[in-house]
Short mmCIF file of C-alpha atoms in Angstrom, two decimals:
data_model
loop_
_atom_site.label_atom_id
_atom_site.label_comp_id
_atom_site.label_asym_id
_atom_site.label_seq_id
_atom_site.Cartn_x
_atom_site.Cartn_y
_atom_site.Cartn_z
CA ASP A 1 81.54 65.30 -115.02
CA GLY A 2 85.48 64.96 -114.36
CA HIS A 3 88.17 64.74 -111.89
CA GLY A 4 88.18 67.99 -110.94
CA VAL A 5 90.71 70.60 -110.44
CA PRO A 6 93.52 70.09 -108.64
CA LYS A 7 93.96 73.20 -106.21
CA SER A 8 97.70 74.40 -107.59
CA SER A 9 95.96 74.38 -110.97
CA ARG A 10 92.45 76.29 -110.00
CA PRO A 11 94.50 80.22 -110.74
CA TYR A 12 95.23 79.67 -114.43
CA MET A 13 92.46 78.08 -115.32
CA ALA A 14 91.10 81.07 -117.16
CA GLN A 15 94.62 82.91 -118.85
CA ARG A 16 96.16 82.90 -121.58
CA HIS A 17 98.07 79.37 -122.95
CA ALA A 18 97.71 78.14 -119.69
CA THR A 19 95.10 74.91 -120.03
CA SER A 20 96.45 73.04 -123.16
CA LYS A 21 96.81 69.44 -121.94
CA LEU A 22 99.79 68.59 -123.87
CA ARG A 23 102.72 67.71 -121.68
CA GLN A 24 105.25 66.45 -124.31
CA PHE A 25 105.14 67.04 -128.54
CA GLU A 26 104.09 63.06 -128.65
CA ASP A 27 100.84 63.69 -126.76
CA ILE A 28 99.48 64.86 -130.09
CA TYR A 29 99.28 61.71 -131.39
CA ALA A 30 98.99 59.56 -128.55
CA GLY A 31 95.40 60.22 -127.58
CA ALA A 32 96.37 62.08 -124.78
CA CYS A 33 93.56 65.08 -124.85
CA ALA A 34 91.46 63.25 -127.39
CA PRO A 35 89.05 61.08 -125.16
CA THR A 36 88.63 64.60 -122.99
CA LEU A 37 86.06 67.18 -123.03
CA GLY A 38 87.93 69.85 -121.21
CA PHE A 39 88.33 73.42 -122.25
CA ARG A 40 90.75 73.90 -124.64
CA GLY A 41 93.74 77.12 -124.83
CA GLU A 42 92.42 80.42 -124.19
CA ALA A 43 88.59 78.97 -124.33
CA LEU A 44 88.09 80.35 -120.36
CA PHE A 45 89.80 83.50 -121.22
CA CYS A 46 87.87 84.08 -124.42
CA LEU A 47 84.35 83.42 -122.12
CA ALA A 48 86.05 85.89 -119.00
CA ASN A 49 87.59 88.87 -121.15
CA LEU A 50 83.77 88.61 -123.02
CA SER A 51 81.06 88.27 -119.87
CA ARG A 52 80.49 89.82 -116.98
CA SER A 53 80.82 87.19 -114.93
CA LEU A 54 82.61 83.90 -114.70
CA LYS A 55 82.13 81.90 -111.85
CA VAL A 56 84.05 77.88 -111.85
CA SER A 57 82.63 75.12 -108.80
CA THR A 58 85.08 72.09 -108.62
CA ARG A 59 85.66 69.68 -106.42
CA THR A 60 88.60 66.99 -106.74
CA ILE A 61 88.57 63.00 -104.77
CA GLU A 62 91.71 65.10 -102.32
CA ASP A 63 88.99 67.28 -101.62
CA GLU A 64 86.80 65.38 -99.20
CA THR A 65 83.66 66.05 -99.42
CA ILE A 66 84.21 69.96 -99.75
CA GLY A 67 85.19 72.05 -103.17
CA GLU A 68 85.56 75.24 -103.95
CA THR A 69 83.42 78.03 -106.37
CA PHE A 70 85.50 81.39 -107.25
CA CYS A 71 85.13 83.83 -109.97
CA PHE A 72 87.28 85.45 -112.05
CA ASP A 73 87.75 89.02 -113.33
CA THR A 74 87.90 90.15 -117.16
CA GLN A 75 91.38 89.44 -117.54
CA GLY A 76 91.41 85.58 -116.39
CA GLU A 77 92.66 86.51 -112.94
CA LEU A 78 91.26 84.83 -110.15
CA ILE A 79 89.72 87.17 -107.65
CA ALA A 80 90.84 85.97 -104.64
CA ASP A 81 88.29 87.07 -102.35
CA SER A 82 85.88 84.97 -104.55
CA ILE A 83 87.08 81.72 -103.10
CA VAL A 84 84.51 80.19 -101.25
CA PRO A 85 83.62 76.63 -99.94
CA THR A 86 81.35 74.45 -101.30
CA PRO A 87 79.66 71.20 -101.05
CA ARG A 88 79.12 69.95 -104.69
CA SER A 89 80.34 65.83 -106.80
CA VAL A 90 83.37 65.61 -107.61
CA GLY A 91 83.82 67.37 -110.69
CA THR A 92 83.65 71.15 -112.42
CA THR A 93 81.11 73.59 -113.47
CA VAL A 94 81.47 76.43 -115.24
CA SER A 95 78.66 79.09 -115.52
CA VAL A 96 78.71 81.88 -117.33
CA PHE A 97 76.77 84.89 -116.93
CA GLY A 98 76.66 89.15 -118.94
CA LEU A 99 78.06 87.32 -122.29
CA MET A 100 79.11 89.89 -125.00
CA GLU A 101 77.96 92.78 -122.41
CA SER A 102 81.96 93.86 -122.85
CA LEU A 103 80.82 94.20 -127.38
CA PRO A 104 77.05 95.64 -127.16
CA VAL A 105 77.12 95.61 -130.75
CA ARG A 106 78.13 92.05 -131.05
CA ARG A 107 75.16 91.25 -128.35
CA VAL A 108 72.06 92.89 -129.84
CA ASP A 109 73.30 91.12 -133.81
CA ILE A 110 73.25 88.04 -131.35
CA CYS A 111 70.21 88.59 -130.43
CA LYS A 112 68.39 89.52 -133.09
CA ARG A 113 70.74 86.22 -134.32
CA ILE A 114 69.45 84.30 -131.31
CA LYS A 115 66.97 81.64 -133.29
CA ALA A 116 69.34 81.42 -135.27
CA GLN A 117 72.11 80.76 -133.20
CA ASN A 118 69.90 78.93 -130.84
CA MET A 119 69.99 75.83 -133.31
CA LYS A 120 73.68 76.30 -134.48
CA LEU A 121 74.29 74.94 -130.92
CA MET A 122 72.22 72.96 -130.59
CA LYS A 123 74.16 71.19 -133.45
CA LEU A 124 76.90 71.56 -132.00
CA MET A 125 76.19 69.50 -128.87
CA GLN A 126 73.84 66.91 -130.83
CA GLY A 127 77.63 66.11 -132.15
CA TYR A 128 79.27 66.13 -128.62
CA ALA A 129 75.55 63.50 -127.55
CA ILE A 130 76.02 61.42 -130.04
CA LEU A 131 80.33 60.75 -130.44
CA CYS A 132 81.12 60.94 -126.34
CA VAL A 133 79.61 57.36 -125.89
CA GLY A 134 78.88 57.15 -121.68
CA VAL A 135 78.63 61.29 -120.67
CA GLN A 136 75.54 62.31 -119.68
CA PHE A 137 74.89 65.82 -121.43
CA THR A 138 71.41 67.92 -120.69
CA PHE A 139 70.76 70.78 -122.47
CA THR A 140 68.36 73.18 -121.38
CA ASP A 141 67.10 76.09 -122.84
CA VAL A 142 65.66 78.82 -120.56
CA ALA A 143 63.31 81.66 -121.56
CA THR A 144 63.62 85.27 -119.32
CA ALA A 145 60.60 86.76 -120.63
CA ALA A 146 59.16 88.48 -117.47
CA LYS A 147 55.64 87.47 -118.49
CA ASN A 148 56.95 84.18 -119.77
CA LYS A 149 59.44 82.44 -117.64
CA LYS A 150 60.00 78.70 -118.47
CA THR A 151 62.58 76.10 -118.86
CA VAL A 152 63.01 73.27 -121.38
CA VAL A 153 64.73 70.65 -121.21
CA ARG A 154 65.86 69.95 -125.38
CA LEU A 155 68.17 67.34 -125.31
CA ALA A 156 69.14 64.39 -122.58
CA THR A 157 71.52 61.97 -122.94
CA SER A 158 72.39 58.65 -120.06
CA ASP A 159 76.06 58.03 -119.55
CA SER A 160 74.46 54.49 -119.03
CA SER A 161 73.62 54.36 -123.35
CA LYS A 162 76.91 52.89 -124.02
CA THR A 163 76.81 52.06 -128.20
CA MET A 164 76.51 54.38 -130.98
CA GLU A 165 72.85 53.38 -131.85
CA ALA A 166 72.06 53.64 -129.05
CA ARG A 167 73.17 57.35 -128.34
CA VAL A 168 71.34 58.29 -132.19
CA ALA A 169 68.46 56.89 -131.02
CA SER A 170 68.20 59.08 -127.32
CA VAL A 171 69.50 62.21 -129.81
CA LEU A 172 67.69 62.08 -133.06
CA GLY A 173 64.88 59.53 -132.37
CA THR A 174 64.00 55.70 -133.19
CA LYS A 175 62.56 56.79 -136.25
CA PHE A 176 66.28 58.54 -137.01
CA LEU A 177 68.22 55.82 -136.56
CA ALA A 178 66.00 53.05 -138.42
CA GLY A 179 66.91 55.07 -142.01
CA LEU A 180 70.39 54.55 -141.54
CA THR A 181 72.42 52.41 -142.88
CA ARG A 182 75.71 50.79 -140.28
CA ILE A 183 79.28 51.19 -142.00
CA GLU A 184 82.20 50.54 -141.35
CA LEU A 185 85.73 51.14 -143.37
CA ASP A 186 89.61 49.30 -143.14
CA LEU A 187 92.25 52.05 -144.13
CA GLN A 188 94.86 49.80 -143.16
CA SER A 189 95.44 48.81 -147.18
CA VAL A 190 96.37 52.33 -147.95
CA VAL A 191 97.96 53.92 -144.33
CA HIS A 192 100.45 52.06 -143.40
CA ASP A 193 102.44 53.43 -139.81
CA SER A 194 105.61 51.10 -139.54
CA ASN A 195 105.57 52.71 -135.48
CA ASN A 196 102.24 51.69 -134.61
CA ASP A 197 101.47 47.86 -134.58
CA ASP A 198 97.17 48.55 -133.73
CA ASP A 199 95.57 47.79 -136.83
CA LYS A 200 92.42 49.65 -135.02
CA LYS A 201 94.41 53.12 -135.61
CA TRP A 202 93.00 53.45 -139.13
CA SER A 203 89.78 51.99 -138.78
CA MET A 204 86.06 53.23 -138.96
CA SER A 205 83.14 52.45 -137.85
CA GLY A 206 79.65 54.65 -137.29
#
């Protein structure tokens, strides 16, 4: 669930070009961003721009037991009178309401192809869930039809799964795992970096 967003950064969360985790050019190669799952670039701005409401709830360890919930307008500006003290655990939750309402034609098109879009999202979540060892993922499908309102958990992993095999088994099943063969590649013989002595930089396993 992350470490939460500091109060000084909250007004800028959904603004253009304001959420990069790069502080200097070397961060591109130093792995400063690779282990994190935070929003990149203009992701939150785009969500605010395309939705009826973008709501964020967050708390850092410095906030003691009370965090904050607040909303952004369609231009990514924090709505000052929307800030509400919120008891919650350390971390951040982003909620989007009325996605694509500002683009009715696109929304109708997405609704027509909702099953295909749902499958694309599922594959994306499966990929993250397998590769991000030690992170818990839950993907819930909520049907909102008036006569058939139900919630189905389509993907659930545990943060206690510390190996690639355990992640694959929890996401795709043990039968799928049984049909896989583990491979390990050492690329040091074809790639040489004189500025880095870490042999693991150019290796891959999975």
